[in-house]
Each structure stands twice: as C-alpha cells, then as structure tokens.
Amino acid sequence: MIDLSFIVADTLFIASVATIIFYSYVLFVMAFSKTKAFSSTFFRTFIFTGFFDILAIVALEWTRADYLLGFGHQFELGTRLMMAFTGTNFLIHVFGEVLMTLNRYTAACKPMIHQKLWEKVRMKYLYFASVVLSFVAYTEWFLTKCVYEHTVDGWKLIGREEQTLNLILLTAITCPVNLMQSLYDLSVAFNLRNPVVLWIQSQTATSTSWFESSHGFGDEDSAPNYHL
C-alpha cells in the first residue's frame, strides 16, 4: 500500500502558505488603504488580530514539521517558542474577536457613547493588554522544555520535561475551543446541518446577530449622532 502521508503534509503546507500570502495581501490593502472605513477601530482591530493569525499559522507549521521530521535538541528552543505562540496567538485572536463584536454592538445600540468608548489611545492599551495577558497565560509553555527521544528514524518529540496542572488545563481548554471554532467555520462554509453543528452555531448566535445588525456602520463616524 502506498504511503500518501507526505502528499497530505505537502498539501497542508501549500494551503498554509497560500493562506499566509492571501491573508497578508488583505491586511496590506486594509492597512494602507485611503478608504475611510478601513481607518475605523473595527478594521484596525481586524488588522491587529490578523497579524497574530499569520504568526499562528507559521507557528503551527513549524510545530507540525517538528512532529514529522524531528528537529531534535538543537532546535528545542525554537519548537518550544512556536508551540507557545500557537496558544498566545489564539488568545489574542479571541480577544480581537470580542473587541470587534463589542465595537459593532456599540455602533448599532450605543451610538451616543460609541466614539468615546473606542478612542485610539484606549485601543492601544487594550491591544497591549491582550498581548501581555496572552503571554502571561502561557508562561509555562515558554519555560517548560520539550523532550526528544532518539529513534532509528531520528529524533522524536515525546512531550515536556514536566506536566504541571496549569499546562494540562491550558492544553485541555485550547484544543476543544480550537476544534469548536474550526467546526463552526466549516459549517458556515459548507452549510453543514447536524445537532452538534447546530449547538456550536447557537453559541455564537448572539455575537453574529450583533455584527449583522450593525453591518451598515462601516466606520466610526457612521454611527448616528444623537443629541439629548
């Protein structure tokens, strides 16, 4: 039987590279566009989140390559950092999604305080805080070394030096949440319908309704300017 694992691996790598190129192009257009809508807090947050999404893809590809090829002890620090980045970048992505959802909610439902809430200086602090909190949450991932075992096929990553409760809990939380988000994205893309998918969709119904209800507000100045 022919082993097609290397073809699958190459396919995933090609898909990741294509995603990075396309995503980078979209972010570049948004960042340097003179269109007023793209200068709004919503799209600036999208760009901020997108930058870390791209870094997450790079980190995931490095981690996957280590599992497939076995980089060994000489690249242990790099692998450890990349594994940690998969977690930190995911949290930053979640924080960014929350900020974008709240931004659209206030644009639609709280127009009188919308612009004051989303001042650029305040957003810089929020961006900085999201990065710091994400890195603090995954401190153990940065500090706990990876362990390799030498086999006939080369080096093999077998785990960490120690499995602390915090490390186990973070892994236990991150993996299901990533899986849930992936299933939700696939259900939207392919219109999948089953009880599990419907439950996942129901968990995001509120956020989606907030975004859709405010879809007409493209920038900060588009919110109605009501006076008491």
XYZ file of N, CA and C in Angstrom:
684
model
N 0.844 -1.199 0.000
C 0.000 0.000 0.000
C 0.880 1.251 0.000
N 0.540 2.206 -0.844
C 1.353 3.411 -0.986
C 1.081 4.364 0.169
N 2.159 4.853 0.775
C 2.039 5.822 1.866
C 1.863 7.216 1.276
N 0.692 7.788 1.498
C 0.386 9.110 0.946
C 0.516 10.215 1.987
N 1.102 9.902 3.142
C 1.180 10.892 4.219
C 1.996 12.111 3.806
N 3.060 11.876 3.017
C 3.888 13.010 2.614
C 3.133 13.935 1.670
N 2.203 13.363 0.871
C 1.400 14.196 -0.027
C 0.449 15.066 0.784
N -0.168 14.451 1.813
C -1.065 15.208 2.683
C -0.310 16.328 3.380
N 0.896 16.003 3.870
C 1.705 17.003 4.561
C 2.035 18.156 3.632
N 2.435 17.841 2.412
C 2.751 18.894 1.452
C 1.514 19.715 1.105
N 0.372 19.050 1.007
C -0.873 19.762 0.705
C -1.209 20.754 1.805
N -1.062 20.328 3.049
C -1.324 21.224 4.172
C -0.351 22.398 4.178
N 0.897 22.115 3.852
C 1.898 23.184 3.818
C 1.572 24.193 2.722
N 1.201 23.687 1.543
C 0.839 24.574 0.432
C -0.378 25.420 0.796
N -1.363 24.785 1.444
C -2.559 25.521 1.860
C -2.201 26.610 2.867
N -1.289 26.298 3.780
C -0.877 27.282 4.785
C -0.145 28.452 4.139
N 0.754 28.141 3.207
C 1.489 29.205 2.516
C 0.532 30.089 1.720
N -0.423 29.454 1.028
C -1.406 30.220 0.255
C -2.240 31.111 1.169
N -2.604 30.582 2.331
C -3.383 31.365 3.293
C -2.592 32.563 3.793
N -1.317 32.339 4.105
C -0.468 33.429 4.587
C -0.351 34.528 3.536
N -0.136 34.130 2.284
C 0.020 35.117 1.208
C -1.266 35.921 1.018
N -2.392 35.213 0.942
C -3.666 35.900 0.712
C -4.049 36.776 1.900
N -3.885 36.236 3.105
C -4.227 36.983 4.321
C -3.347 38.229 4.435
N -2.063 38.076 4.140
C -1.143 39.217 4.201
C -1.542 40.290 3.197
N -1.965 39.853 2.019
C -2.402 40.806 0.992
C -3.626 41.590 1.467
N -4.591 40.880 2.056
C -5.801 41.543 2.557
C -5.451 42.557 3.642
N -4.588 42.159 4.572
C -4.193 43.065 5.650
C -3.423 44.266 5.111
N -2.586 44.032 4.104
C -1.820 45.124 3.497
C -2.759 46.142 2.855
N -3.752 45.655 2.129
C -4.718 46.548 1.481
C -5.463 47.368 2.524
N -5.894 46.715 3.595
C -6.622 47.426 4.651
C -5.736 48.456 5.350
N -4.497 48.070 5.626
C -3.610 48.938 6.400
C -3.230 50.205 5.641
N -3.084 50.102 4.318
C -2.604 51.245 3.543
C -3.675 51.853 2.641
N -4.899 51.385 2.789
C -5.988 51.954 2.003
C -6.342 53.354 2.506
N -6.728 54.222 1.588
C -7.155 55.571 1.948
C -8.658 55.642 2.200
N -9.328 54.500 2.059
C -10.759 54.450 2.336
C -11.009 54.699 3.820
N -11.939 55.574 4.112
C -12.177 55.977 5.493
C -12.622 54.813 6.372
N -13.391 53.899 5.802
C -13.906 52.776 6.592
C -12.781 51.942 7.189
N -11.695 51.766 6.445
C -10.600 50.924 6.910
C -9.775 51.582 8.018
N -10.015 52.855 8.262
C -9.313 53.528 9.360
C -10.093 53.441 10.669
N -11.245 52.786 10.637
C -12.067 52.663 11.840
C -11.443 51.677 12.817
N -11.896 51.753 14.054
C -11.386 50.860 15.094
C -11.671 49.403 14.762
N -12.812 49.143 14.160
C -13.173 47.765 13.820
C -12.129 47.138 12.900
N -11.787 47.830 11.824
C -10.839 47.262 10.869
C -9.409 47.309 11.396
N -9.096 48.290 12.233
C -7.771 48.313 12.850
C -7.598 47.112 13.784
N -8.667 46.766 14.469
C -8.623 45.579 15.321
C -8.504 44.315 14.476
N -9.187 44.313 13.340
C -9.077 43.175 12.417
C -7.637 43.010 11.939
N -6.985 44.116 11.608
C -5.592 44.065 11.156
C -4.684 43.572 12.281
N -4.905 44.095 13.474
C -4.121 43.670 14.643
C -4.267 42.167 14.875
N -5.498 41.689 14.850
C -5.754 40.264 15.056
C -5.184 39.433 13.911
N -5.331 39.937 12.689
C -4.842 39.206 11.527
C -3.341 39.002 11.539
N -2.608 39.993 12.030
C -1.150 39.863 12.118
C -0.768 38.663 12.982
N -1.434 38.515 14.114
C -1.128 37.392 15.002
C -1.687 36.079 14.457
N -2.744 36.156 13.651
C -3.236 34.947 12.985
C -2.178 34.386 12.039
N -1.519 35.271 11.306
C -0.464 34.837 10.387
C 0.695 34.213 11.161
N 1.071 34.842 12.268
C 2.130 34.271 13.101
C 1.722 32.903 13.641
N 0.441 32.740 13.938
C -0.048 31.454 14.444
C 0.087 30.365 13.384
N -0.191 30.707 12.131
C -0.052 29.722 11.052
C 1.404 29.294 10.909
N 2.312 30.267 10.981
C 3.743 29.952 10.903
C 4.146 29.039 12.060
N 3.661 29.366 13.263
C 3.993 28.555 14.436
C 3.452 27.134 14.306
N 2.232 27.012 13.799
C 1.638 25.686 13.619
C 2.415 24.861 12.597
N 2.856 25.501 11.521
C 3.623 24.778 10.502
C 4.971 24.318 11.047
N 5.603 25.156 11.856
C 6.874 24.755 12.479
C 6.650 23.547 13.390
N 5.602 23.626 14.220
C 5.308 22.540 15.152
C 5.001 21.244 14.406
N 4.217 21.346 13.344
C 3.872 20.158 12.563
C 5.109 19.570 11.887
N 5.980 20.448 11.400
C 7.209 19.977 10.762
C 8.101 19.251 11.765
N 8.116 19.739 13.010
C 8.924 19.079 14.035
C 8.397 17.680 14.323
N 7.077 17.539 14.379
C 6.490 16.218 14.605
C 6.807 15.266 13.447
N 6.803 15.796 12.222
C 7.032 14.949 11.049
C 8.504 14.631 10.838
N 9.369 15.627 11.052
C 10.779 15.478 10.707
C 11.681 15.241 11.908
N 11.255 15.697 13.089
C 12.079 15.532 14.282
C 13.303 16.424 14.265
N 13.142 17.692 14.615
C 14.254 18.638 14.572
C 15.338 18.322 15.602
N 14.936 17.776 16.745
C 15.918 17.402 17.749
C 16.244 18.512 18.729
N 17.227 18.215 19.603
C 17.565 19.123 20.703
C 18.075 20.479 20.220
N 18.763 20.497 19.092
C 19.358 21.760 18.651
C 18.307 22.809 18.304
N 17.086 22.367 18.026
C 16.005 23.308 17.712
C 14.929 23.316 18.800
N 15.274 22.796 19.976
C 14.278 22.680 21.047
C 13.696 24.031 21.438
N 14.536 25.042 21.567
C 14.054 26.365 21.970
C 13.084 26.924 20.934
N 13.431 26.772 19.659
C 12.546 27.258 18.607
C 11.201 26.559 18.624
N 11.225 25.233 18.794
C 9.976 24.472 18.845
C 9.148 24.853 20.060
N 9.819 25.043 21.193
C 9.099 25.426 22.407
C 8.418 26.781 22.236
N 9.129 27.728 21.637
C 8.546 29.049 21.408
C 7.365 28.971 20.443
N 7.529 28.194 19.378
C 6.456 28.085 18.390
C 5.216 27.424 18.987
N 5.425 26.411 19.822
C 4.285 25.779 20.484
C 3.561 26.777 21.390
N 4.337 27.591 22.088
C 3.724 28.596 22.957
C 2.980 29.644 22.138
N 3.545 30.012 20.990
C 2.900 31.017 20.142
C 1.559 30.531 19.597
N 1.416 29.220 19.393
C 0.114 28.725 18.936
C -0.969 29.027 19.962
N -0.592 29.018 21.243
C -1.557 29.329 22.296
C -1.766 30.817 22.484
N -0.659 31.577 22.560
C -0.782 33.020 22.787
C -1.513 33.704 21.635
N -1.184 33.309 20.413
C -1.830 33.935 19.256
C -3.313 33.588 19.185
N -3.660 32.391 19.651
C -5.076 32.026 19.685
C -5.834 32.916 20.671
N -5.257 33.146 21.853
C -5.921 34.012 22.831
C -6.049 35.438 22.308
N -5.000 35.927 21.652
C -5.063 37.269 21.067
C -6.164 37.328 20.013
N -6.292 36.256 19.245
C -7.361 36.177 18.244
C -8.735 36.262 18.913
N -8.905 35.544 20.016
C -10.183 35.564 20.738
C -10.463 36.960 21.285
N -9.450 37.587 21.896
C -9.624 38.944 22.412
C -10.017 39.900 21.280
N -9.367 39.745 20.134
C -9.679 40.602 18.994
C -11.111 40.425 18.522
N -11.574 39.180 18.483
C -12.957 38.925 18.070
C -13.948 39.551 19.047
N -13.637 39.462 20.335
C -14.515 40.068 21.343
C -14.573 41.582 21.152
N -13.421 42.195 20.921
C -13.382 43.646 20.718
C -14.166 44.053 19.475
N -14.012 43.302 18.383
C -14.737 43.639 17.157
C -16.241 43.483 17.342
N -16.642 42.441 18.070
C -18.065 42.228 18.326
C -18.644 43.362 19.166
N -17.932 43.736 20.223
C -18.401 44.832 21.073
C -18.414 46.154 20.312
N -17.437 46.336 19.427
C -17.384 47.558 18.629
C -18.618 47.704 17.753
N -19.014 46.634 17.090
C -20.205 46.689 16.234
C -21.477 46.825 17.067
N -21.467 46.227 18.258
C -22.638 46.334 19.126
C -22.856 47.780 19.567
N -21.782 48.435 20.014
C -21.933 49.821 20.461
C -22.251 50.751 19.295
N -21.732 50.441 18.095
C -22.047 51.273 16.931
C -23.535 51.235 16.620
N -24.156 50.073 16.823
C -25.572 49.922 16.495
C -26.489 50.296 17.652
N -26.088 49.933 18.867
C -27.001 50.062 20.009
C -26.639 51.173 20.986
N -25.393 51.644 20.961
C -24.967 52.701 21.875
C -24.259 53.816 21.102
N -24.918 54.398 20.121
C -24.233 55.361 19.248
C -23.756 56.619 19.959
N -24.422 56.999 21.049
C -24.054 58.243 21.722
C -22.728 58.135 22.469
N -22.340 56.923 22.841
C -21.073 56.754 23.556
C -20.060 55.952 22.739
N -20.445 55.591 21.523
C -19.602 54.705 20.709
C -18.214 55.287 20.468
N -18.147 56.500 19.963
C -16.850 57.081 19.614
C -15.975 57.293 20.841
N -16.588 57.655 21.958
C -15.816 57.865 23.177
C -15.234 56.557 23.702
N -16.014 55.478 23.588
C -15.553 54.177 24.074
C -14.365 53.648 23.279
N -14.343 53.959 21.982
C -13.343 53.356 21.102
C -12.298 54.362 20.642
N -11.837 55.191 21.566
C -10.766 56.133 21.250
C -9.481 55.376 20.925
N -8.678 55.933 20.031
C -7.475 55.238 19.569
C -6.483 54.976 20.694
N -6.339 55.941 21.596
C -5.401 55.750 22.706
C -5.844 54.589 23.583
N -7.132 54.525 23.868
C -7.662 53.436 24.685
C -7.469 52.090 23.994
N -7.638 52.063 22.678
C -7.480 50.813 21.944
C -6.034 50.319 21.983
N -5.088 51.242 21.951
C -3.681 50.837 22.035
C -3.405 50.119 23.351
N -3.997 50.625 24.427
C -3.834 49.970 25.725
C -4.485 48.583 25.723
N -5.643 48.475 25.083
C -6.331 47.185 25.021
C -5.537 46.178 24.198
N -4.975 46.633 23.076
C -4.147 45.743 22.261
C -2.945 45.247 23.067
N -2.310 46.190 23.739
C -1.129 45.840 24.532
C -1.502 44.866 25.652
N -2.627 45.128 26.310
C -3.065 44.266 27.411
C -3.386 42.858 26.920
N -4.004 42.750 25.747
C -4.345 41.429 25.220
C -3.095 40.606 24.936
N -2.052 41.260 24.435
C -0.794 40.555 24.165
C -0.138 40.118 25.473
N -0.065 41.038 26.432
C 0.582 40.726 27.711
C -0.150 39.596 28.433
N -1.475 39.686 28.515
C -2.252 38.659 29.205
C -2.109 37.295 28.531
N -2.058 37.297 27.210
C -1.906 36.034 26.481
C -0.559 35.391 26.777
N 0.485 36.205 26.818
C 1.814 35.662 27.099
C 1.923 35.201 28.553
N 1.301 35.935 29.455
C 1.325 35.533 30.865
C 0.599 34.201 31.049
N -0.532 34.041 30.356
C -1.315 32.812 30.481
C -0.528 31.585 30.034
N 0.372 31.775 29.081
C 1.137 30.642 28.543
C 2.597 30.671 28.983
N 2.850 31.253 30.145
C 4.220 31.334 30.650
C 4.867 29.956 30.758
N 4.117 28.992 31.269
C 4.680 27.646 31.440
C 5.039 27.002 30.110
N 4.298 27.330 29.073
C 4.630 26.782 27.753
C 5.973 27.320 27.269
N 6.277 28.557 27.653
C 7.564 29.137 27.269
C 8.715 28.549 28.087
N 8.457 28.210 29.341
C 9.531 27.825 30.254
C 9.776 26.320 30.335
N 8.750 25.513 30.073
C 8.895 24.060 30.200
C 9.495 23.477 28.927
N 10.670 22.882 29.045
C 11.390 22.390 27.872
C 10.725 21.165 27.255
N 10.919 21.030 25.947
C 10.446 19.850 25.227
C 11.484 18.728 25.351
N 11.005 17.499 25.336
C 11.880 16.333 25.476
C 11.840 15.520 24.179
N 13.028 15.156 23.694
C 13.145 14.367 22.467
C 13.742 12.996 22.784
N 13.367 12.039 21.977
C 13.909 10.689 22.096
C 14.523 10.288 20.755
N 15.722 9.741 20.818
C 16.396 9.342 19.583
C 15.940 7.945 19.179
N 15.409 7.832 17.966
C 14.941 6.552 17.446
C 15.712 6.210 16.176
N 15.387 5.064 15.598
C 16.062 4.643 14.368
C 15.735 5.581 13.211
N 14.603 6.274 13.320
C 14.194 7.211 12.269
C 14.623 8.645 12.560
N 15.376 8.834 13.645
C 15.809 10.179 14.009
C 15.194 10.620 15.328
N 15.194 11.913 15.558
C 14.656 12.455 16.802
C 13.130 12.473 16.767
N 12.540 12.191 17.925
C 11.087 12.193 18.047
C 10.684 12.987 19.279
N 9.783 13.939 19.096
C 9.280 14.737 20.214
C 8.299 13.894 21.022
N 8.586 13.723 22.316
C 7.742 12.854 23.140
C 6.968 13.616 24.216
N 7.239 14.904 24.384
C 6.478 15.659 25.378
C 7.302 16.749 26.037
N 6.956 17.044 27.278
C 7.630 18.092 28.052
C 8.374 17.481 29.234
N 9.272 18.270 29.815
C 10.027 17.800 30.975
C 9.109 17.484 32.144
N 8.093 18.301 32.325
C 7.131 18.073 33.397
C 5.755 18.530 32.944
N 4.747 17.842 33.431
C 3.367 18.168 33.080
C 2.675 18.758 34.307
N 2.714 20.076 34.438
C 2.068 20.733 35.566
C 0.572 20.860 35.300
N -0.173 21.097 36.358
C -1.627 21.205 36.244
C -2.017 22.354 35.327
N -1.308 23.480 35.447
C -1.621 24.640 34.620
C -1.415 24.322 33.143
N -0.329 23.603 32.836
C -0.034 23.239 31.454
C -1.106 22.314 30.895
N -1.540 21.366 31.712
C -2.571 20.424 31.279
C -3.900 21.137 31.060
N -4.251 22.050 31.973
C -5.519 22.768 31.852
C -5.543 23.648 30.605
N -4.435 24.349 30.345
C -4.379 25.203 29.161
C -4.538 24.384 27.888
N -3.865 23.244 27.842
C -3.980 22.377 26.672
C -5.397 21.838 26.537
N -5.990 21.447 27.665
C -7.339 20.888 27.653
C -8.375 21.913 27.205
N -8.121 23.190 27.502
C -9.056 24.245 27.106
C -8.823 24.666 25.660
N -7.557 24.835 25.294
C -7.222 25.353 23.969
C -7.660 24.412 22.854
N -7.404 23.126 23.016
C -7.708 22.170 21.942
C -9.199 22.101 21.610
N -10.094 21.918 22.599
C -11.527 21.879 22.260
C -12.052 23.187 21.671
N -11.560 24.322 22.181
C -12.025 25.609 21.659
C -11.591 25.788 20.211
N -10.343 25.410 19.912
C -9.874 25.464 18.522
C -10.710 24.562 17.629
N -11.004 23.363 18.119
C -11.802 22.416 17.345
C -13.211 22.954 17.116
N -13.797 23.553 18.160
C -15.147 24.098 18.039
C -15.194 25.220 17.005
N -14.195 26.095 17.037
C -14.175 27.188 16.075
C -13.995 26.665 14.653
N -13.151 25.650 14.489
C -12.943 25.071 13.164
C -14.225 24.447 12.632
N -14.937 23.720 13.496
C -16.199 23.111 13.082
C -17.228 24.169 12.704
N -17.243 25.256 13.466
C -18.188 26.328 13.153
C -17.877 26.955 11.795
N -16.594 27.238 11.548
C -16.204 27.827 10.262
C -16.550 26.897 9.105
N -16.309 25.595 9.285
C -16.632 24.629 8.234
C -18.143 24.527 8.021
N -18.910 24.601 9.107
C -20.367 24.503 8.983
C -20.930 25.673 8.192
N -20.332 26.852 8.380
C -20.775 28.023 7.625
C -20.361 27.902 6.162
N -19.127 27.442 5.939
C -18.615 27.357 4.571
C -19.361 26.316 3.736
N -19.709 25.177 4.362
C -20.319 24.072 3.612
C -21.782 23.827 3.986
N -22.351 24.727 4.787
C -23.765 24.630 5.172
C -24.088 23.271 5.792
N -23.254 22.867 6.750
C -23.456 21.580 7.417
C -24.584 21.697 8.440
N -25.389 20.648 8.543
C -26.524 20.659 9.461
C -26.575 19.349 10.236
N -26.265 19.404 11.518
C -26.466 18.271 12.413
C -26.529 18.817 13.836
N -26.988 18.019 14.809
C -27.177 18.542 16.175
C -25.936 19.193 16.774
N -24.763 18.604 16.542
C -23.532 19.161 17.107
C -23.238 20.527 16.497
N -23.329 20.608 15.172
C -23.063 21.871 14.482
C -24.079 22.929 14.889
N -25.342 22.534 15.006
C -26.381 23.487 15.402
C -26.122 24.027 16.804
N -25.633 23.169 17.700
C -25.321 23.638 19.051
C -24.171 24.636 19.024
N -23.127 24.336 18.243
C -21.995 25.248 18.139
C -22.441 26.583 17.556
N -23.298 26.520 16.534
C -23.786 27.756 15.930
C -24.602 28.572 16.923
N -25.347 27.880 17.790
C -26.159 28.598 18.772
C -25.302 29.350 19.776
N -24.071 28.845 20.030
C -23.186 29.506 20.982
C -22.664 30.835 20.451
N -22.681 30.985 19.128
C -22.184 32.222 18.529
C -23.307 33.082 17.967
N -24.542 32.683 18.224
C -25.679 33.389 17.634
C -25.741 34.844 18.083
N -25.475 35.079 19.360
C -25.562 36.443 19.879
C -24.531 37.350 19.228
N -23.283 36.864 19.165
C -22.220 37.662 18.557
C -22.511 37.933 17.091
N -23.003 36.909 16.393
C -23.296 37.076 14.974
C -24.405 38.092 14.757
N -25.440 38.033 15.600
C -26.551 38.969 15.442
C -26.105 40.397 15.709
N -25.205 40.579 16.663
C -24.667 41.916 16.919
C -23.957 42.447 15.678
N -23.133 41.595 15.079
C -22.370 42.046 13.921
C -23.290 42.360 12.746
N -24.238 41.453 12.472
C -25.105 41.648 11.322
C -26.012 42.859 11.500
N -26.470 43.093 12.725
C -27.371 44.218 12.960
C -26.676 45.553 12.748
N -25.352 45.559 12.886
C -24.604 46.812 12.742
C -23.775 46.843 11.473
N -24.077 45.953 10.539
C -23.254 45.841 9.332
C -23.243 47.131 8.520
N -24.262 47.930 8.693
C -24.327 49.159 7.920
C -23.377 50.231 8.399
N -22.809 50.078 9.582
C -21.903 51.084 10.117
C -20.484 50.713 9.758
N -19.950 51.301 8.717
C -18.631 50.922 8.230
C -17.491 51.599 8.937
N -17.706 52.765 9.572
C -16.604 53.446 10.233
C -17.107 54.142 11.472
N -16.176 54.744 12.186
C -16.507 55.335 13.475
C -17.493 56.488 13.346
N -17.418 57.221 12.244
C -18.263 58.395 12.097
C -19.638 58.059 11.545
N -19.859 56.778 11.202
C -21.122 56.420 10.580
C -22.228 56.200 11.600
N -21.874 56.080 12.882
C -22.906 55.918 13.894
C -23.702 57.210 14.011
N -25.024 57.110 14.156
C -25.843 58.319 14.253
C -25.399 59.202 15.399
N -25.445 60.486 15.191
C -25.022 61.449 16.204
C -26.258 62.034 16.871
N -26.764 61.325 17.876
C -27.970 61.764 18.556
C -27.632 62.817 19.612
N -28.587 63.661 19.879
C -28.424 64.680 20.919
C -29.565 64.548 21.912
N -29.229 64.719 23.162
C -30.265 64.660 24.196
C -31.115 65.924 24.164
